[in-house]
Structure formats: C-alpha cells, structure tokens
Amino acid sequence: MMANKIFVSFHLGGLNMLYRDLDTPALLIDRERLEKNLVYMQSYADKNKVNLRPHTKTHKMPEIAKMQLKAGACGIAVAKVGEAECMAQHGIKDIFIANEIVGKPKLDRIAQLARSGVKISFGVDSVCHITAAEEVFSAYNVSVPVLIEIEVGENRSGIIEDKDFINLLEELKKCEFVKFGGIFSHDGNSYGAENIHQLKEIAQYAQKRTIYFANMAKEHGMICEIVSYGATPTFMNGVEILDGITELRPGTYSLMDASQGNAVGTLDKCAATVLATVISKPTSERIIVDVGAKGLTMQRRTVGICATPGLGTIYEYPEVHIDKVFDEHGIINNQGFHDQIEIGDKLRIIPVHICPVCNLYEKAYLISGDKVVNEIEIACRGKIV
C-alpha cells in the first residue's frame, strides 16, 4: 500500500523502450530500489518516533521529493535558496535550508518565499546572521524561524562554544521577526568511520552533543521545537536514535551510491547508475567509455567504511571500476574484463558520490527491470542564483 502511494504519479504507461536503447551518457534510477529505500527510511523514522525531513540536495528532483512526502516525510531540506525556490514552485511548502544564509539578496528571496505561504526556515551560527535577517524580514513584515547549527565533529560550520550559543539565544530574544525554531547538526564525519562500532560511537556523540545544546536552550527559556540530526550512513546502519532528537535529515539514502553501498555492506540498494557506451579498446587491458568527469565527477572516497575503489563501480561487474577520468572519457584498466566486452556495449556505472552527479544531468530515466517507465526532470539542478 505504501508503494502505491509513493509511485502513483509514475504509472504513466511507460516510454515503450529499453534503457539500453537510450543514448549515453544517461542517468538511470531503478524504481524498485528507490521505492525500497524510501520505505526503509520512513519506517526507520517511524520506529524511532521522529519526523523525517529528507535532504533533497541529493536528487534535486521535485518528483522524488513529492514521493518522500507521500511516504510520510514532514517536509524537505535543501542546501540553497535556489533549491528552495524551485521546490516551492513545484508545490512543496515546508522547506528547511540546512545552511547559513548571508547577504540581503538571499534574505530578500527567503522573505518572498515566506510571504507566498511557504513554511521556510534556515540555519544560523553567528549573531550577524540574525541581525541581518531581522532587518530584512522587518521590512517585509514576515516572521521566519531559524535553526542554530551545532558542530558535532564534522569540522565544518556550526556552534562550538557554549558561550557563542548563549549569545545567539540572547540575540534571538531581542528579535520580532526572526524566531527561534530549534537546532540542527550533521555528523558527516561518520563517512570516515573505520568500522560500524566507530560509526555508532560517532552517532552517539553527535546526538548527545546536539541534545546538550537543546537542553541549554531550554534552561535559557528557549524551547527547541525541532532538534534535527542527520547523515545517511548512520541511519542506513540502523543506529539507535536517542530521546531528545525530533527529526532525521538524511539525503543520500534515496538513491545511494557506491560509497554508501560499501558502508552498509551491499550495492543492492544503489538505485542510481550512469549508462555509458564502450567507445574504444586501444590496448589489451584499456577500455574507454563515453562518460568522464563531466558525468561522474572526480570525487573519490578513500578512507573509512565508505572507502570505494576508483571513480565508479561497474554495476554488472562490481569488481571492475573506473580507474581514471578525463572530461568526457572514463578509463578502465582490466585485462580480464577487456575480453568480455566489445566496442558498442553499454555498461551501468554506480557513482562514488551520487549528489554532485545528479546535478550534472537535466533528467533521469526511471527504469523497472530493463524498461524505461518515465523521465524525471532534475528541475533544481544548478540552482546557484
């Protein structure tokens, strides 16, 4: 029943073609694997009695975001104002920008989203973020909540010192138009955990530190409506969610990729692949395919449970990897594999990191078995404006 709710918009009769007949490179999404991933994560959140707010910067597709909402998500997260605008244009009305926002042009656009009826919020970690937002939102006469980001080990943005957190709370108490919505954190350092035991330790520490700041806010008379926490490797490995966390914010789980597959011990959950054509076999071991850095990126994962050989894993032959990329060429060096394929053959490649890969394509092809059943616009790609 859940699957029918999620995929009701995709029963369109298909495109009457096999995916191997597509021109290459092409981004493919396996419908059944996507379905299972969405159902798993929603069930995991439900089991832990917390809300699920998927981070849609992974796929940048309003259609998939709508499926996540149909499955039970409370709203979505995005990385940029442009993504929020795009998702709102496609009818999604509960959006958290999981990033700090600086500059009047972006704050103006957030105010306009709020004025249009979108339930919009965003991250802060400095007093200047709050004062600038208060000035802009007062001019528009709109009220917008913010979430304070907590640094939990990723060594990126976010509050580190207690005193800085208290300063933010005190500044928010002065505001009429910027409201305190809660806190959020991201344990992206879990990608580098050496094993599952260390992954669980990272998750425990990140949650306890997040909850610590939520309790500090309560002591200062500021109730955290939202205590949001996220990173896909922790949730896909079923870590315990502690009391005090109210919301999970994973992104990559929907499509997965080779590094996330390695983190959970199987590539069977990888829903996204890039279809490529073998275009040259210049030596007895070298194979060239027609997708390179501009279709796979140059990203690698070299440490921890997400460590992945090469720059992409061949779906049909998971022991074979893309060894090197040029702009439009992917290089495989494998003598045994060389004799198994011919020029013109098509291969599916599981990207190392799917999030930036989706941003490179204008559309994805939804497949079921060997058939193409729909095209999905990657409507929010490249939204930097």
PDB file of N, CA, C and O in Angstrom, residues 180-216:
ATOM      1  N   PHE A 180      13.076  31.682  16.958  1.00  0.00           N
ATOM      2  CA  PHE A 180      13.907  30.520  17.290  1.00  0.00           C
ATOM      3  C   PHE A 180      13.113  29.244  16.999  1.00  0.00           C
ATOM      4  O   PHE A 180      12.100  28.976  17.636  1.00  0.00           O
ATOM      5  N   GLY A 181      13.603  28.469  16.018  1.00  0.00           N
ATOM      6  CA  GLY A 181      12.899  27.241  15.641  1.00  0.00           C
ATOM      7  C   GLY A 181      13.496  25.982  16.220  1.00  0.00           C
ATOM      8  O   GLY A 181      12.838  24.948  16.299  1.00  0.00           O
ATOM      9  N   GLY A 182      14.783  26.050  16.615  1.00  0.00           N
ATOM     10  CA  GLY A 182      15.423  24.864  17.166  1.00  0.00           C
ATOM     11  C   GLY A 182      16.886  24.789  16.757  1.00  0.00           C
ATOM     12  O   GLY A 182      17.527  25.813  16.489  1.00  0.00           O
ATOM     13  N   ILE A 183      17.407  23.567  16.697  1.00  0.00           N
ATOM     14  CA  ILE A 183      18.818  23.358  16.362  1.00  0.00           C
ATOM     15  C   ILE A 183      18.949  22.195  15.377  1.00  0.00           C
ATOM     16  O   ILE A 183      18.045  21.366  15.236  1.00  0.00           O
ATOM     17  N   PHE A 184      20.089  22.159  14.703  1.00  0.00           N
ATOM     18  CA  PHE A 184      20.351  21.041  13.781  1.00  0.00           C
ATOM     19  C   PHE A 184      21.836  20.725  13.769  1.00  0.00           C
ATOM     20  O   PHE A 184      22.675  21.570  14.091  1.00  0.00           O
ATOM     21  N   SER A 185      22.143  19.483  13.405  1.00  0.00           N
ATOM     22  CA  SER A 185      23.540  19.037  13.334  1.00  0.00           C
ATOM     23  C   SER A 185      23.683  17.997  12.239  1.00  0.00           C
ATOM     24  O   SER A 185      22.690  17.419  11.762  1.00  0.00           O
ATOM     25  N   HIS A 186      24.924  17.765  11.846  1.00  0.00           N
ATOM     26  CA  HIS A 186      25.214  16.811  10.768  1.00  0.00           C
ATOM     27  C   HIS A 186      26.533  16.124  11.069  1.00  0.00           C
ATOM     28  O   HIS A 186      27.579  16.778  11.112  1.00  0.00           O
ATOM     29  N   ASP A 187      26.496  14.809  11.304  1.00  0.00           N
ATOM     30  CA  ASP A 187      27.738  14.091  11.598  1.00  0.00           C
ATOM     31  C   ASP A 187      28.330  13.499  10.314  1.00  0.00           C
ATOM     32  O   ASP A 187      28.460  12.289  10.148  1.00  0.00           O
ATOM     33  N   GLY A 188      28.721  14.395   9.401  1.00  0.00           N
ATOM     34  CA  GLY A 188      29.335  13.964   8.154  1.00  0.00           C
ATOM     35  C   GLY A 188      30.644  13.229   8.356  1.00  0.00           C
ATOM     36  O   GLY A 188      31.109  12.511   7.447  1.00  0.00           O
ATOM     37  N   ASN A 189      31.250  13.369   9.522  1.00  0.00           N
ATOM     38  CA  ASN A 189      32.474  12.621   9.816  1.00  0.00           C
ATOM     39  C   ASN A 189      32.209  11.126   9.916  1.00  0.00           C
ATOM     40  O   ASN A 189      33.149  10.316   9.901  1.00  0.00           O
ATOM     41  N   SER A 190      30.931  10.724   9.990  1.00  0.00           N
ATOM     42  CA  SER A 190      30.613   9.291  10.033  1.00  0.00           C
ATOM     43  C   SER A 190      31.034   8.581   8.749  1.00  0.00           C
ATOM     44  O   SER A 190      31.268   7.372   8.753  1.00  0.00           O
ATOM     45  N   TYR A 191      31.152   9.327   7.647  1.00  0.00           N
ATOM     46  CA  TYR A 191      31.589   8.731   6.388  1.00  0.00           C
ATOM     47  C   TYR A 191      32.994   8.134   6.516  1.00  0.00           C
ATOM     48  O   TYR A 191      33.352   7.211   5.799  1.00  0.00           O
ATOM     49  N   GLY A 192      33.796   8.699   7.409  1.00  0.00           N
ATOM     50  CA  GLY A 192      35.168   8.231   7.569  1.00  0.00           C
ATOM     51  C   GLY A 192      35.360   7.246   8.700  1.00  0.00           C
ATOM     52  O   GLY A 192      36.508   6.883   9.009  1.00  0.00           O
ATOM     53  N   ALA A 193      34.257   6.805   9.335  1.00  0.00           N
ATOM     54  CA  ALA A 193      34.394   5.823  10.424  1.00  0.00           C
ATOM     55  C   ALA A 193      35.101   4.570   9.922  1.00  0.00           C
ATOM     56  O   ALA A 193      34.857   4.104   8.805  1.00  0.00           O
ATOM     57  N   GLU A 194      35.969   4.019  10.744  1.00  0.00           N
ATOM     58  CA  GLU A 194      36.742   2.850  10.320  1.00  0.00           C
ATOM     59  C   GLU A 194      35.913   1.577  10.284  1.00  0.00           C
ATOM     60  O   GLU A 194      36.213   0.651   9.531  1.00  0.00           O
ATOM     61  N   ASN A 195      34.864   1.521  11.107  1.00  0.00           N
ATOM     62  CA  ASN A 195      34.029   0.328  11.173  1.00  0.00           C
ATOM     63  C   ASN A 195      32.680   0.709  11.778  1.00  0.00           C
ATOM     64  O   ASN A 195      32.467   1.863  12.182  1.00  0.00           O
ATOM     65  N   ILE A 196      31.779  -0.252  11.849  1.00  0.00           N
ATOM     66  CA  ILE A 196      30.438   0.029  12.357  1.00  0.00           C
ATOM     67  C   ILE A 196      30.468   0.447  13.824  1.00  0.00           C
ATOM     68  O   ILE A 196      29.703   1.317  14.256  1.00  0.00           O
ATOM     69  N   HIS A 197      31.370  -0.153  14.596  1.00  0.00           N
ATOM     70  CA  HIS A 197      31.475   0.218  16.005  1.00  0.00           C
ATOM     71  C   HIS A 197      31.819   1.698  16.142  1.00  0.00           C
ATOM     72  O   HIS A 197      31.186   2.419  16.930  1.00  0.00           O
ATOM     73  N   GLN A 198      32.805   2.162  15.375  1.00  0.00           N
ATOM     74  CA  GLN A 198      33.169   3.582  15.440  1.00  0.00           C
ATOM     75  C   GLN A 198      32.054   4.456  14.891  1.00  0.00           C
ATOM     76  O   GLN A 198      31.811   5.552  15.410  1.00  0.00           O
ATOM     77  N   LEU A 199      31.353   3.979  13.881  1.00  0.00           N
ATOM     78  CA  LEU A 199      30.212   4.721  13.348  1.00  0.00           C
ATOM     79  C   LEU A 199      29.174   4.970  14.433  1.00  0.00           C
ATOM     80  O   LEU A 199      28.662   6.090  14.582  1.00  0.00           O
ATOM     81  N   LYS A 200      28.874   3.943  15.221  1.00  0.00           N
ATOM     82  CA  LYS A 200      27.886   4.081  16.288  1.00  0.00           C
ATOM     83  C   LYS A 200      28.386   5.020  17.382  1.00  0.00           C
ATOM     84  O   LYS A 200      27.598   5.785  17.957  1.00  0.00           O
ATOM     85  N   GLU A 201      29.681   5.006  17.651  1.00  0.00           N
ATOM     86  CA  GLU A 201      30.251   5.938  18.627  1.00  0.00           C
ATOM     87  C   GLU A 201      30.106   7.380  18.146  1.00  0.00           C
ATOM     88  O   GLU A 201      29.770   8.276  18.931  1.00  0.00           O
ATOM     89  N   ILE A 202      30.369   7.607  16.855  1.00  0.00           N
ATOM     90  CA  ILE A 202      30.224   8.942  16.279  1.00  0.00           C
ATOM     91  C   ILE A 202      28.773   9.405  16.384  1.00  0.00           C
ATOM     92  O   ILE A 202      28.483  10.551  16.756  1.00  0.00           O
ATOM     93  N   ALA A 203      27.847   8.495  16.073  1.00  0.00           N
ATOM     94  CA  ALA A 203      26.419   8.835  16.123  1.00  0.00           C
ATOM     95  C   ALA A 203      25.970   9.146  17.546  1.00  0.00           C
ATOM     96  O   ALA A 203      25.208  10.094  17.776  1.00  0.00           O
ATOM     97  N   GLN A 204      26.451   8.370  18.505  1.00  0.00           N
ATOM     98  CA  GLN A 204      26.098   8.616  19.909  1.00  0.00           C
ATOM     99  C   GLN A 204      26.610   9.974  20.362  1.00  0.00           C
ATOM    100  O   GLN A 204      25.876  10.761  20.980  1.00  0.00           O
ATOM    101  N   TYR A 205      27.860  10.260  20.055  1.00  0.00           N
ATOM    102  CA  TYR A 205      28.445  11.537  20.462  1.00  0.00           C
ATOM    103  C   TYR A 205      27.701  12.703  19.811  1.00  0.00           C
ATOM    104  O   TYR A 205      27.370  13.707  20.477  1.00  0.00           O
ATOM    105  N   ALA A 206      27.426  12.596  18.504  1.00  0.00           N
ATOM    106  CA  ALA A 206      26.764  13.678  17.781  1.00  0.00           C
ATOM    107  C   ALA A 206      25.382  13.962  18.366  1.00  0.00           C
ATOM    108  O   ALA A 206      24.994  15.121  18.562  1.00  0.00           O
ATOM    109  N   GLN A 207      24.641  12.905  18.653  1.00  0.00           N
ATOM    110  CA  GLN A 207      23.301  13.094  19.208  1.00  0.00           C
ATOM    111  C   GLN A 207      23.356  13.683  20.621  1.00  0.00           C
ATOM    112  O   GLN A 207      22.590  14.593  20.961  1.00  0.00           O
ATOM    113  N   LYS A 208      24.250  13.159  21.457  1.00  0.00           N
ATOM    114  CA  LYS A 208      24.351  13.667  22.827  1.00  0.00           C
ATOM    115  C   LYS A 208      24.744  15.141  22.841  1.00  0.00           C
ATOM    116  O   LYS A 208      24.223  15.931  23.633  1.00  0.00           O
ATOM    117  N   ARG A 209      25.664  15.512  21.947  1.00  0.00           N
ATOM    118  CA  ARG A 209      26.083  16.914  21.884  1.00  0.00           C
ATOM    119  C   ARG A 209      24.933  17.787  21.383  1.00  0.00           C
ATOM    120  O   ARG A 209      24.716  18.896  21.891  1.00  0.00           O
ATOM    121  N   THR A 210      24.190  17.312  20.417  1.00  0.00           N
ATOM    122  CA  THR A 210      23.045  18.053  19.899  1.00  0.00           C
ATOM    123  C   THR A 210      22.001  18.253  20.998  1.00  0.00           C
ATOM    124  O   THR A 210      21.485  19.362  21.202  1.00  0.00           O
ATOM    125  N   ILE A 211      21.689  17.191  21.706  1.00  0.00           N
ATOM    126  CA  ILE A 211      20.693  17.250  22.784  1.00  0.00           C
ATOM    127  C   ILE A 211      21.175  18.146  23.920  1.00  0.00           C
ATOM    128  O   ILE A 211      20.387  18.857  24.556  1.00  0.00           O
ATOM    129  N   TYR A 212      22.483  18.143  24.186  1.00  0.00           N
ATOM    130  CA  TYR A 212      23.060  19.016  25.208  1.00  0.00           C
ATOM    131  C   TYR A 212      22.711  20.474  24.927  1.00  0.00           C
ATOM    132  O   TYR A 212      22.309  21.227  25.831  1.00  0.00           O
ATOM    133  N   PHE A 213      22.838  20.890  23.680  1.00  0.00           N
ATOM    134  CA  PHE A 213      22.530  22.275  23.336  1.00  0.00           C
ATOM    135  C   PHE A 213      21.026  22.535  23.366  1.00  0.00           C
ATOM    136  O   PHE A 213      20.591  23.642  23.706  1.00  0.00           O
ATOM    137  N   ALA A 214      20.236  21.529  23.025  1.00  0.00           N
ATOM    138  CA  ALA A 214      18.783  21.691  23.136  1.00  0.00           C
ATOM    139  C   ALA A 214      18.381  21.925  24.586  1.00  0.00           C
ATOM    140  O   ALA A 214      17.524  22.778  24.885  1.00  0.00           O
ATOM    141  N   ASN A 215      19.004  21.191  25.496  1.00  0.00           N
ATOM    142  CA  ASN A 215      18.727  21.373  26.923  1.00  0.00           C
ATOM    143  C   ASN A 215      19.208  22.731  27.420  1.00  0.00           C
ATOM    144  O   ASN A 215      18.561  23.369  28.263  1.00  0.00           O
ATOM    145  N   MET A 216      20.344  23.193  26.890  1.00  0.00           N
ATOM    146  CA  MET A 216      20.853  24.503  27.268  1.00  0.00           C
ATOM    147  C   MET A 216      19.874  25.597  26.842  1.00  0.00           C
ATOM    148  O   MET A 216      19.624  26.563  27.586  1.00  0.00           O
TER     149      MET A 216
END
